[in-house]
PDB file of C-alpha atoms in Angstrom:
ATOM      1  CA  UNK A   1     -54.819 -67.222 101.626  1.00 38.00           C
ATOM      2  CA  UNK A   2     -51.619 -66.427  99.684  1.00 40.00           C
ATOM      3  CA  UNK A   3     -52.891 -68.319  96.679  1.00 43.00           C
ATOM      4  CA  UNK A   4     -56.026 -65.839  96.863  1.00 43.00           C
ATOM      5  CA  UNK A   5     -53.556 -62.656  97.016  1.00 42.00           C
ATOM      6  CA  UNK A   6     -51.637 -63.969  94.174  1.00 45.00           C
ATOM      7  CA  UNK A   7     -54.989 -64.768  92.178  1.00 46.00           C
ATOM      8  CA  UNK A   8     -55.784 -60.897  92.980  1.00 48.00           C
ATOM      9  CA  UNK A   9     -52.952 -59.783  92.413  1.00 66.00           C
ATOM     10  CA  UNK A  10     -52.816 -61.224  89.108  1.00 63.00           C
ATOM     11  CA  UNK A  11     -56.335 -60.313  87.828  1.00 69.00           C
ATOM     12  CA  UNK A  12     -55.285 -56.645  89.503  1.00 72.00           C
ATOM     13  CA  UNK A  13     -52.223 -56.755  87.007  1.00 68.00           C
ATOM     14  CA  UNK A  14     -55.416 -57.962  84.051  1.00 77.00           C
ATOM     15  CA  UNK A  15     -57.214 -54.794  85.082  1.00 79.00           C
ATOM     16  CA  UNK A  16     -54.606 -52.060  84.665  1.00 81.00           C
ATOM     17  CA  UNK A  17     -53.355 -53.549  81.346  1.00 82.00           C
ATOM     18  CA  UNK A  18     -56.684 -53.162  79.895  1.00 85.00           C
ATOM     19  CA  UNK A  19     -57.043 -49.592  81.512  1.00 86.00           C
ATOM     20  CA  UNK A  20     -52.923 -49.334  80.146  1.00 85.00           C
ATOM     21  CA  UNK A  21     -54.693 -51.035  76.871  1.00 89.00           C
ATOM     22  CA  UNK A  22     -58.180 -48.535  76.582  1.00 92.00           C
ATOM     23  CA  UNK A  23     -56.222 -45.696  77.045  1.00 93.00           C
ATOM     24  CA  UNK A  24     -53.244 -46.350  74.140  1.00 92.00           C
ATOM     25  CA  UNK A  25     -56.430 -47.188  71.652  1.00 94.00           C
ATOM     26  CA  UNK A  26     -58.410 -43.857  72.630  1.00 95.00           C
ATOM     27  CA  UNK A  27     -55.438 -42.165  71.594  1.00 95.00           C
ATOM     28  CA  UNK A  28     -55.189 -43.501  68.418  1.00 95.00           C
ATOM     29  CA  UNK A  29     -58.904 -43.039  67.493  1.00 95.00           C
ATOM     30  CA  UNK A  30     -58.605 -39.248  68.905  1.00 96.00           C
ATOM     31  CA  UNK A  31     -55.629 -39.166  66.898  1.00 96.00           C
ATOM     32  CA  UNK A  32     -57.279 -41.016  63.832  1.00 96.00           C
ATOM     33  CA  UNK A  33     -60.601 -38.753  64.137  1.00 96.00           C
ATOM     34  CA  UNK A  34     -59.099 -35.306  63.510  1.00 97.00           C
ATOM     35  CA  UNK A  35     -57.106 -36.467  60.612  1.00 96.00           C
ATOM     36  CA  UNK A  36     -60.011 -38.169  59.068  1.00 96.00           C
ATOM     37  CA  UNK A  37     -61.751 -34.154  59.597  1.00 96.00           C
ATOM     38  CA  UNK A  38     -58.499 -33.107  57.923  1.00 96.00           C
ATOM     39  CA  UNK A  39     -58.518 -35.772  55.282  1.00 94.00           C
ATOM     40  CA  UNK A  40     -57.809 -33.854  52.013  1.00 95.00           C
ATOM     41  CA  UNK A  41     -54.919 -31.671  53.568  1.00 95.00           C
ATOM     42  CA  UNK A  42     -53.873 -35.004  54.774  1.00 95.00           C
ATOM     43  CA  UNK A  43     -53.510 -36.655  51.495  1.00 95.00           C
ATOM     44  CA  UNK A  44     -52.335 -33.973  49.338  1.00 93.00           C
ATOM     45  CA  UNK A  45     -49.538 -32.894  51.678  1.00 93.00           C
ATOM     46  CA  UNK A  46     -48.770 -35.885  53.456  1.00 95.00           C
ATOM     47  CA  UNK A  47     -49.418 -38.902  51.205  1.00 94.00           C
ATOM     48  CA  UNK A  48     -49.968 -38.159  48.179  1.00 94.00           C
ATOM     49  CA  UNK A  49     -46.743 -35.339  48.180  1.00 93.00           C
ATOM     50  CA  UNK A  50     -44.771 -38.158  46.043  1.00 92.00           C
ATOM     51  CA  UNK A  51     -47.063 -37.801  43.297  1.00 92.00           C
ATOM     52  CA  UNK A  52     -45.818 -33.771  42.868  1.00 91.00           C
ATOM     53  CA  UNK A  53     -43.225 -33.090  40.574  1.00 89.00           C
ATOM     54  CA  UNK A  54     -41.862 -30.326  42.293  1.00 89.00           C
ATOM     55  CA  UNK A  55     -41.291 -32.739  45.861  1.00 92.00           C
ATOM     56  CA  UNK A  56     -38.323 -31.347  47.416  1.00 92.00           C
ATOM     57  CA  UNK A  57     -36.489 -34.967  47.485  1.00 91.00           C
ATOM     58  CA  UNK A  58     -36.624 -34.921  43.275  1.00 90.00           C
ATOM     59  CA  UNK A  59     -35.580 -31.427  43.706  1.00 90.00           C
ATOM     60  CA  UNK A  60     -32.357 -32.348  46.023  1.00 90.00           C
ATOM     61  CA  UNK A  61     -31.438 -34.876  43.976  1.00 86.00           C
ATOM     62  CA  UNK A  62     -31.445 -33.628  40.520  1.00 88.00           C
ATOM     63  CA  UNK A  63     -29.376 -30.805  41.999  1.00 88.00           C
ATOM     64  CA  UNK A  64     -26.721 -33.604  43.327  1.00 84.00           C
ATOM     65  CA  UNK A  65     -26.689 -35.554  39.918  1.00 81.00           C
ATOM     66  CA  UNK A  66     -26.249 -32.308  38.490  1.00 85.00           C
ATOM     67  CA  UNK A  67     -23.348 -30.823  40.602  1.00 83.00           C
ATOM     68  CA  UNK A  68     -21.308 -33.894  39.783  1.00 81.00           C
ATOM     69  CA  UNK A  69     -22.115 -33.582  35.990  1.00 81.00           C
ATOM     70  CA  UNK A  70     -24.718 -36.891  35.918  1.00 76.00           C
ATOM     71  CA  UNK A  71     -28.156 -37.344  33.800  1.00 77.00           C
ATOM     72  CA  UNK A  72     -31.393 -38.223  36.343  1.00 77.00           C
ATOM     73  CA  UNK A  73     -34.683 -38.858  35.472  1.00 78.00           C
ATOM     74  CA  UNK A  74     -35.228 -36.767  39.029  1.00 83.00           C
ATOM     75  CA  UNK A  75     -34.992 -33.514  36.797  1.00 84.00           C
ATOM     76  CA  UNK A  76     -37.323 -34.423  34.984  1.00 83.00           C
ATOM     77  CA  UNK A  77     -40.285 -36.048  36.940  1.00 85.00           C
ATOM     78  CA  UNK A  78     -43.814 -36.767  35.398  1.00 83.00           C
ATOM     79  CA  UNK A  79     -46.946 -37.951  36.794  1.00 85.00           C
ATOM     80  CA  UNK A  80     -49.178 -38.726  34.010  1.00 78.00           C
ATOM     81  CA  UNK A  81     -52.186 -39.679  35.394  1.00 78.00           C
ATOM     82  CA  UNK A  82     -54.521 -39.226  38.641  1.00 86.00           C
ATOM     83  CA  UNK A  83     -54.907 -42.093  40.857  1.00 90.00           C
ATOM     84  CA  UNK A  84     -57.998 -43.953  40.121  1.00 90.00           C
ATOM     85  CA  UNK A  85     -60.722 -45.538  42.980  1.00 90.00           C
ATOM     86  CA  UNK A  86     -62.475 -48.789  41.748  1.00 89.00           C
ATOM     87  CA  UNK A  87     -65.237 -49.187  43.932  1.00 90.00           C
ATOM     88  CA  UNK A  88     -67.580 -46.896  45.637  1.00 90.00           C
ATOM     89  CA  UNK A  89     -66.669 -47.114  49.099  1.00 92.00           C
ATOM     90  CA  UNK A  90     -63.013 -47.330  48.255  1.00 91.00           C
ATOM     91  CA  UNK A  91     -62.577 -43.307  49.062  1.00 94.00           C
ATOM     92  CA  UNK A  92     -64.357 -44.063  52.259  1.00 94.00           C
ATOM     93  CA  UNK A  93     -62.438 -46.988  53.544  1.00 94.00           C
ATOM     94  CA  UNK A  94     -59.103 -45.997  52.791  1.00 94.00           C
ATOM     95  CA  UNK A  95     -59.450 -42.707  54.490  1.00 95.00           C
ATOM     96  CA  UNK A  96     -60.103 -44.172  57.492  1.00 95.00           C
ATOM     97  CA  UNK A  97     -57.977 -46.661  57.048  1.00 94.00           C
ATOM     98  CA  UNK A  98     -55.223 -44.532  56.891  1.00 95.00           C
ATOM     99  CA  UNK A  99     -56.446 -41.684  59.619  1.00 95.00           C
ATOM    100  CA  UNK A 100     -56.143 -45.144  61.965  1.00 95.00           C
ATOM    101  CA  UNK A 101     -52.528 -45.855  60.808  1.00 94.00           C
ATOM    102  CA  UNK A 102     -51.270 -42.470  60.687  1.00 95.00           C
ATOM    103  CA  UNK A 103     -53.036 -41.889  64.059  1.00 95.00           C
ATOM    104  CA  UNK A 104     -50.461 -45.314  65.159  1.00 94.00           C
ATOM    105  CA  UNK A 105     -47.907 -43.181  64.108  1.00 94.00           C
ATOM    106  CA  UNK A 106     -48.590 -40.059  65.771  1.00 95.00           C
ATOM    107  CA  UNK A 107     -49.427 -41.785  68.555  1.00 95.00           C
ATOM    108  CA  UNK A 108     -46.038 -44.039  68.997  1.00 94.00           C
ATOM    109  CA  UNK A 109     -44.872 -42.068  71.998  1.00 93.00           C
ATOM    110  CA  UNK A 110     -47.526 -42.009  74.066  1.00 94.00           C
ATOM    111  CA  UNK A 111     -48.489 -45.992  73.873  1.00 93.00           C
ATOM    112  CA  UNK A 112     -44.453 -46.048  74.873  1.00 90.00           C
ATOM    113  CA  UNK A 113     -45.477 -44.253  77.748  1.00 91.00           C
ATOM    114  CA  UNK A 114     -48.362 -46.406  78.293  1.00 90.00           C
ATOM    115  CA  UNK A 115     -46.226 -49.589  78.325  1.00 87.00           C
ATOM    116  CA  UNK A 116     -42.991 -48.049  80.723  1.00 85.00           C
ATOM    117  CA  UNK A 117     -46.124 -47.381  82.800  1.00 84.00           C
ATOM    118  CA  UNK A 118     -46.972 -50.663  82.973  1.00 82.00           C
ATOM    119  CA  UNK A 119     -43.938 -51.970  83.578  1.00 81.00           C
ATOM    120  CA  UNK A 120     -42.379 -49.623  85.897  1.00 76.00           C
ATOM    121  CA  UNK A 121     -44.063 -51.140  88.876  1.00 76.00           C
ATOM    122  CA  UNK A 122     -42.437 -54.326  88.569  1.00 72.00           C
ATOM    123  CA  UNK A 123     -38.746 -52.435  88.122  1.00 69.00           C
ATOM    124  CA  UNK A 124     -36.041 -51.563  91.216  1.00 72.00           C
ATOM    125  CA  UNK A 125     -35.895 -47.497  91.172  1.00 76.00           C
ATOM    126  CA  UNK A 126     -32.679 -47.651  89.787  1.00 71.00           C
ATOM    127  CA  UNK A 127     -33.767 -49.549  87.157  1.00 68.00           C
ATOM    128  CA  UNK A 128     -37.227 -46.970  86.275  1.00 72.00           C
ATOM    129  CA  UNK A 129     -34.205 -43.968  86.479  1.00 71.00           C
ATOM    130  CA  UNK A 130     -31.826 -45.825  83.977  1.00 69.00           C
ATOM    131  CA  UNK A 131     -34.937 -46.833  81.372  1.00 71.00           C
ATOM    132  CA  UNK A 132     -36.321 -43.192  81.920  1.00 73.00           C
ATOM    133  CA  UNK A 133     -34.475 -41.851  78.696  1.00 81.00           C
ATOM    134  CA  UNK A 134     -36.176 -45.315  76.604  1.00 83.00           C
ATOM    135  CA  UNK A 135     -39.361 -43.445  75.570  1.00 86.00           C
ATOM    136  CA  UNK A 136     -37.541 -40.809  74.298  1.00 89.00           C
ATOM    137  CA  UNK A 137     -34.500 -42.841  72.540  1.00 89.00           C
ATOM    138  CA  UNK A 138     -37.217 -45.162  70.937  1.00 91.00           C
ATOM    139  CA  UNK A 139     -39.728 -41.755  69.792  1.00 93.00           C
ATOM    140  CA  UNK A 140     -36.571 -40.290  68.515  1.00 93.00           C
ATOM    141  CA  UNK A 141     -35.765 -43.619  66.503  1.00 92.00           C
ATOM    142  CA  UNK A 142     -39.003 -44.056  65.054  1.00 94.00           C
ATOM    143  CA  UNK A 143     -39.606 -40.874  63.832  1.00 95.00           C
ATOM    144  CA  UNK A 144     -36.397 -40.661  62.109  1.00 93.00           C
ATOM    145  CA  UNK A 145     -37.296 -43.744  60.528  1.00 91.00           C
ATOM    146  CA  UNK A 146     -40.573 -41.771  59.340  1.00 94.00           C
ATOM    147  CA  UNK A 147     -38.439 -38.800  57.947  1.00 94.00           C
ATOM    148  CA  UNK A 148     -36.101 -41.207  56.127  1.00 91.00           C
ATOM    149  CA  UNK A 149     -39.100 -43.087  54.291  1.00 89.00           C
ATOM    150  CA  UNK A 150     -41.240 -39.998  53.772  1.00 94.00           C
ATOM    151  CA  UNK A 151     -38.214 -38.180  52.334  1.00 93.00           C
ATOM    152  CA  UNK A 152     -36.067 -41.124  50.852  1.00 88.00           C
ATOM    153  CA  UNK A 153     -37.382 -44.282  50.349  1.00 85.00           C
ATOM    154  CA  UNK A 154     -40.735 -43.147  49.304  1.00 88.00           C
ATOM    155  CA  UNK A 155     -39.700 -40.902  46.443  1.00 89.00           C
ATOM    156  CA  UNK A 156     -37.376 -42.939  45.202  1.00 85.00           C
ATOM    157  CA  UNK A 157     -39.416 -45.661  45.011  1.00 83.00           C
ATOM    158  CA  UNK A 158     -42.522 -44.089  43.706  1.00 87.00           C
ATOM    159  CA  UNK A 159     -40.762 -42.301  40.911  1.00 85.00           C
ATOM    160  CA  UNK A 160     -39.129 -45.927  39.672  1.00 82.00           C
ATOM    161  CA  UNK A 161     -42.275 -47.766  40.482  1.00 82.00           C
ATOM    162  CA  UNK A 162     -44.188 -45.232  38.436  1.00 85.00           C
ATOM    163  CA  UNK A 163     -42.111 -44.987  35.562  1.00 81.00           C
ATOM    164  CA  UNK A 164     -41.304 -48.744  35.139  1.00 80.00           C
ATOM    165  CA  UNK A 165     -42.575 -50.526  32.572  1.00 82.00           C
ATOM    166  CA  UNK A 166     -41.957 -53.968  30.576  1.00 85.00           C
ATOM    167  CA  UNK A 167     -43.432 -52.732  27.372  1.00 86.00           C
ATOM    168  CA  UNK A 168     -45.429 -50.004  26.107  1.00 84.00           C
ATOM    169  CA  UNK A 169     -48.401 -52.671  24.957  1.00 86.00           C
ATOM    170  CA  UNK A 170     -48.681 -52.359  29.358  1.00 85.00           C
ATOM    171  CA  UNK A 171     -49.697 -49.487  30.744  1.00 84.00           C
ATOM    172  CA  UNK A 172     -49.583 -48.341  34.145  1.00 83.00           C
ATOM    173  CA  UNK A 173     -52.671 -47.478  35.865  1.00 85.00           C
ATOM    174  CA  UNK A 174     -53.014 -47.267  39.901  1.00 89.00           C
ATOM    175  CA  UNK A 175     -55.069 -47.110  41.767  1.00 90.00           C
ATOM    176  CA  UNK A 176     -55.395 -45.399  45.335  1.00 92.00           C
ATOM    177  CA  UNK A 177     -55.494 -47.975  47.487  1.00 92.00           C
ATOM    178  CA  UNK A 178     -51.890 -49.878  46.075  1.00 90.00           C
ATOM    179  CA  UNK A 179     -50.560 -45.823  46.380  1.00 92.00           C
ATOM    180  CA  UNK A 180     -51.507 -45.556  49.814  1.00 94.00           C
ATOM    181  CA  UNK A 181     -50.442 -49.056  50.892  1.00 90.00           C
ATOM    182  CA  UNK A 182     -46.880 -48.509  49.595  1.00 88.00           C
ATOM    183  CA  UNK A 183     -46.619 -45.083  50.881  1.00 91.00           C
ATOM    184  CA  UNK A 184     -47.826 -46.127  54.569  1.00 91.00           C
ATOM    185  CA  UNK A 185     -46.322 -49.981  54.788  1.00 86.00           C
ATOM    186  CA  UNK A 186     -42.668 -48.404  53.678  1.00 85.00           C
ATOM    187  CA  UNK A 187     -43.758 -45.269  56.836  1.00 89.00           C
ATOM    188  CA  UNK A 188     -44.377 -48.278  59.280  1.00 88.00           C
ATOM    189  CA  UNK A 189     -41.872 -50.913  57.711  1.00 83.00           C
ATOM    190  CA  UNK A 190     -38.507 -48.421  57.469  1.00 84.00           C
ATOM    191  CA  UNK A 191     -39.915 -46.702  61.474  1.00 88.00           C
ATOM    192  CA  UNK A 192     -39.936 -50.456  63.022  1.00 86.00           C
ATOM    193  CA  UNK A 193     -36.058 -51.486  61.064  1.00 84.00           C
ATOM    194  CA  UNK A 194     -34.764 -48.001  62.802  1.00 89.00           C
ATOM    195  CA  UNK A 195     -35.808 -49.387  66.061  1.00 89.00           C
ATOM    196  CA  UNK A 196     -32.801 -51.614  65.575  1.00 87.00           C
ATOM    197  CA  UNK A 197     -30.826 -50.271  68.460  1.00 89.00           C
ATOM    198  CA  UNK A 198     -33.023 -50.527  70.868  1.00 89.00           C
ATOM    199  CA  UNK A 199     -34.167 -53.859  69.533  1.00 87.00           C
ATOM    200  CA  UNK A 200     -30.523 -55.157  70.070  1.00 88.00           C
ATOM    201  CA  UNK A 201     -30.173 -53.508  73.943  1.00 86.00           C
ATOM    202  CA  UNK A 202     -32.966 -55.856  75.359  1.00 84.00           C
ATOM    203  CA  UNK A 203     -31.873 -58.590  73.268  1.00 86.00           C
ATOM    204  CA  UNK A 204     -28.374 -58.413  74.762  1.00 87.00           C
ATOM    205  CA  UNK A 205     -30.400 -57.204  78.075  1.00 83.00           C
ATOM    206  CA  UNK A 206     -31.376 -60.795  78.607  1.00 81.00           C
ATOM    207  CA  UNK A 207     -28.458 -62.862  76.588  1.00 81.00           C
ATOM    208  CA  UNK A 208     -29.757 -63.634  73.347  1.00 83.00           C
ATOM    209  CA  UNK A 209     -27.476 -61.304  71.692  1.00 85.00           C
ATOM    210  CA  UNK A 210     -23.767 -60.306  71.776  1.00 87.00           C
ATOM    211  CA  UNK A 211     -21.301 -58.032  69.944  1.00 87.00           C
ATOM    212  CA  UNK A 212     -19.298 -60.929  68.318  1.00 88.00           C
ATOM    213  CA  UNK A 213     -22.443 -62.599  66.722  1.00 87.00           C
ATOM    214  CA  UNK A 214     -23.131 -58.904  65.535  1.00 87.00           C
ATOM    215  CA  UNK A 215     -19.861 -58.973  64.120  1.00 87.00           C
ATOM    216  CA  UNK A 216     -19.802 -62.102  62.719  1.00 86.00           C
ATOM    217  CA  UNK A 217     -22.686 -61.866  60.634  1.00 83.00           C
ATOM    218  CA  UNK A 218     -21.954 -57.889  59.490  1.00 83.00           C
ATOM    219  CA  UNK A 219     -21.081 -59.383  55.935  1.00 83.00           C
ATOM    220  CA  UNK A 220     -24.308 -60.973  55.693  1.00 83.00           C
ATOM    221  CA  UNK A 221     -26.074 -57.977  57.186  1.00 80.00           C
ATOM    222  CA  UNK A 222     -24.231 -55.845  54.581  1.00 78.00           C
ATOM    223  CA  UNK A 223     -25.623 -58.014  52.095  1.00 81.00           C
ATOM    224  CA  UNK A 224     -29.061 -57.800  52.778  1.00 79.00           C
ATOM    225  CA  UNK A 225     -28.497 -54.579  53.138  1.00 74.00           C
ATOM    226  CA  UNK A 226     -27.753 -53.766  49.793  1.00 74.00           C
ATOM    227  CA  UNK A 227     -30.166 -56.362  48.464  1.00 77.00           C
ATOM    228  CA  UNK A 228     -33.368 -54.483  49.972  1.00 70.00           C
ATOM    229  CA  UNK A 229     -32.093 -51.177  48.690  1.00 68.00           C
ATOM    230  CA  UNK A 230     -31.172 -52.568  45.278  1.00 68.00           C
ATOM    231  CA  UNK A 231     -35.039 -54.371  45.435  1.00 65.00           C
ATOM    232  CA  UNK A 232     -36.671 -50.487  46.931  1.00 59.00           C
ATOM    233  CA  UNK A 233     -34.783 -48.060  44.638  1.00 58.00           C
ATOM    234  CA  UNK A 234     -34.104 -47.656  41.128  1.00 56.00           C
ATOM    235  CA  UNK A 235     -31.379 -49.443  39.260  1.00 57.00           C
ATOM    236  CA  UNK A 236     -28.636 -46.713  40.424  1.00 58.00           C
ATOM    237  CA  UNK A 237     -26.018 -47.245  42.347  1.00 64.00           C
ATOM    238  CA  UNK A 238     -26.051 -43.648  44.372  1.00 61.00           C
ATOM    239  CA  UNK A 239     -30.171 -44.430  44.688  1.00 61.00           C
ATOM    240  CA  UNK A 240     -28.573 -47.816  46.368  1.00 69.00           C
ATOM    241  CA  UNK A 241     -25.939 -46.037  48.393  1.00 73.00           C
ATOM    242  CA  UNK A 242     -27.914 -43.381  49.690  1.00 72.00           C
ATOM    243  CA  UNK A 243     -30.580 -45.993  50.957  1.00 72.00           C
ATOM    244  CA  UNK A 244     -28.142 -48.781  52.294  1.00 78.00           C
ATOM    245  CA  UNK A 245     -25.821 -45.999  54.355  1.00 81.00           C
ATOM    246  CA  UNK A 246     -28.223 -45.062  57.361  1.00 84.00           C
ATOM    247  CA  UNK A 247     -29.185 -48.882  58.140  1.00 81.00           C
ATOM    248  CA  UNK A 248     -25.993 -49.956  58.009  1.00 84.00           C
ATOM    249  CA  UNK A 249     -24.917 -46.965  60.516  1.00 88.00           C
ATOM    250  CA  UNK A 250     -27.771 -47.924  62.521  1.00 87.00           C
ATOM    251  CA  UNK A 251     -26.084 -51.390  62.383  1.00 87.00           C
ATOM    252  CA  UNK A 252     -22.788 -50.072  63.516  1.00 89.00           C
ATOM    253  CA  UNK A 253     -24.641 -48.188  66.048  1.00 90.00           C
ATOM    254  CA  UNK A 254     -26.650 -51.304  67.448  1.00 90.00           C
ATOM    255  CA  UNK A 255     -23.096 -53.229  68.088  1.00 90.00           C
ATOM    256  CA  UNK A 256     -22.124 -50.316  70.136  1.00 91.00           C
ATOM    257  CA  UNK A 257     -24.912 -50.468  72.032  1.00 89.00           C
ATOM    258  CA  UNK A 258     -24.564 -54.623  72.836  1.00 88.00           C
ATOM    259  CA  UNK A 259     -20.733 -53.623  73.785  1.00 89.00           C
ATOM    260  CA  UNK A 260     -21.982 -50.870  76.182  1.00 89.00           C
ATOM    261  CA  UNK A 261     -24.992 -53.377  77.792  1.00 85.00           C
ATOM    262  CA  UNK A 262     -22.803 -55.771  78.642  1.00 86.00           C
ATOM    263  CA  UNK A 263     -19.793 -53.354  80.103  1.00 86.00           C
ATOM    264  CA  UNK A 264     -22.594 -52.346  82.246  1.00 82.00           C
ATOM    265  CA  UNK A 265     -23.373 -55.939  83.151  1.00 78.00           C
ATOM    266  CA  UNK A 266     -19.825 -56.542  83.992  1.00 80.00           C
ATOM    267  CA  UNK A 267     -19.860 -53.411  86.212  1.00 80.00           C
ATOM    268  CA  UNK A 268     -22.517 -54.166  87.987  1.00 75.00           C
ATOM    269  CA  UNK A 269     -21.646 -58.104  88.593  1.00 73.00           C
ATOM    270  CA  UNK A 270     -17.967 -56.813  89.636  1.00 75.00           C
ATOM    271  CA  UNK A 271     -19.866 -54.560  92.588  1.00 75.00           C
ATOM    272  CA  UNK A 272     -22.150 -57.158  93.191  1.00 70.00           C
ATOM    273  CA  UNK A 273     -18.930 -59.237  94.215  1.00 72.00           C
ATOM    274  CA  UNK A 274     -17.320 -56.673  96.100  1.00 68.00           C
ATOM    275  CA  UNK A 275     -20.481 -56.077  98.358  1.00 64.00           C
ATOM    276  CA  UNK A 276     -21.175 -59.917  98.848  1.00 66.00           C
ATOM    277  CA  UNK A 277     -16.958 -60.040 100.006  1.00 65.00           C
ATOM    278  CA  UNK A 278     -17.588 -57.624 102.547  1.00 61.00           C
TER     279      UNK A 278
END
């Protein structure tokens, strides 16, 4: 009988993660739907803004290369030629394509709601008031990550990538589809490394973290730090600088948050003691 409650219990737990599941992917395609009917203001406000010279990122930082008295090919930004599509459903296929990953995106806080849902059940009350402020810690992370790549990384990148070239016999000629996979893998890979912090609290949550390994490998963080901006931005130092100082704040910040888990830990075992004492 017990075996047959557990066995119900279990496909009962099968049945609301699907309904958790169907609910997280409707929003998406709802999501994914009205920007495919929005498509063109989409792309040429959204991703294909790099492409204009007058992008308010080349525009910030000409002024700062200016103030302190420095040349930058930000001033002076050229986009010689359109985008080009290959194949005839390419148009097609990336638009949806991207209406599903920006719809992702957009969506991010509600499938976090979806899965504290989920899980909330199974947590002590205490517990579902302390993770209460997660969904909005994580949204908050994530979208900051969005703002940095949309109005850092992505410029930067997209005005080097453009204007590289090995030798003038080469010339550069891209199409839509390598545009809009940069634009939206650097959206969804820089969104994901700013969920660092939060990474790092259920890591130390359940032991597999702590501040002194942190610590002991900041050098080597630092390192690949500046690696993956030196690899993402032009060959600039202040390009490099002004894409390697937010992670490794968000570093900083992540060891903070491993002290503060495991203060709370502490607390809580100390009480713990006290009550079993008594």
């Amino acid at each position: 009988m017990a075996e047959k409650q557990k066995e119900m219990s279990f496909l009962g737990h099968l049945e609301e993660l699907r309904w958790h599941l169907v609910r997280g992917a409707s929003a998406i395609f709802i999501i994914g739907i009205i920007l495919f009917v929005f498509q063109k203001e989409v792309y040429e406000n959204f991703l294909l803004a790099h492409r204009n010279p007058d992008f308010i990122t080349y525009r910030l930082f000409c002024d700062f290369f200016s103030f302190f008295g420095l040349d930058s090919s930000f001033c002076n930004v050229v986009f010689k030629d359109n985008l080009i599509s290959l194949k005839p459903t390419q148009q097609l296929m990336n638009s949806i394509w991207s209406s599903l990953i920006l719809g992702i995106i957009l969506a991010f806080p509600y499938l976090l709601w979806e899965i504290w849902r989920f899980i909330a059940p199974g947590l002590t009350k205490n517990e579902v008031n302390k993770s209460r402020g997660f969904i909005f810690v994580a949204s908050f992370l994530f979208f900051c990550g969005i703002a940095f790549s949309f109005y850092v990384i992505a410029p930067i990148s997209i005005h080097f990538l453009y204007n590289y070239q090995i030798t003038d016999l080469i010339q550069n000629n891209f199409t839509m589809d390598s545009h809009i996979g940069l634009v939206t893998n650097m959206l969804l890979g820089v969104s994901i490394l700013f969920e660092l912090p939060v990474l790092v609290y259920f890591l130390t949550k359940i032991g597999l973290i702590t501040p002194e390994f942190l610590k002991k490998y900041r050098k080597h963080a630092l390192v690949v730090v500046l690696i993956l901006a030196a690899i993402i931005t032009p060959p600039d130092i202040a390009s490099q600088i002004i894409v390697a100082i937010p992670i490794l704040i968000l570093y900083e910040v992540s060891i903070r948050v491993s002290k503060m888990v495991l203060k709370k830990q502490a607390k809580e075992a100390r009480k713990n003691t006290k009550v079993k004492q008594k």
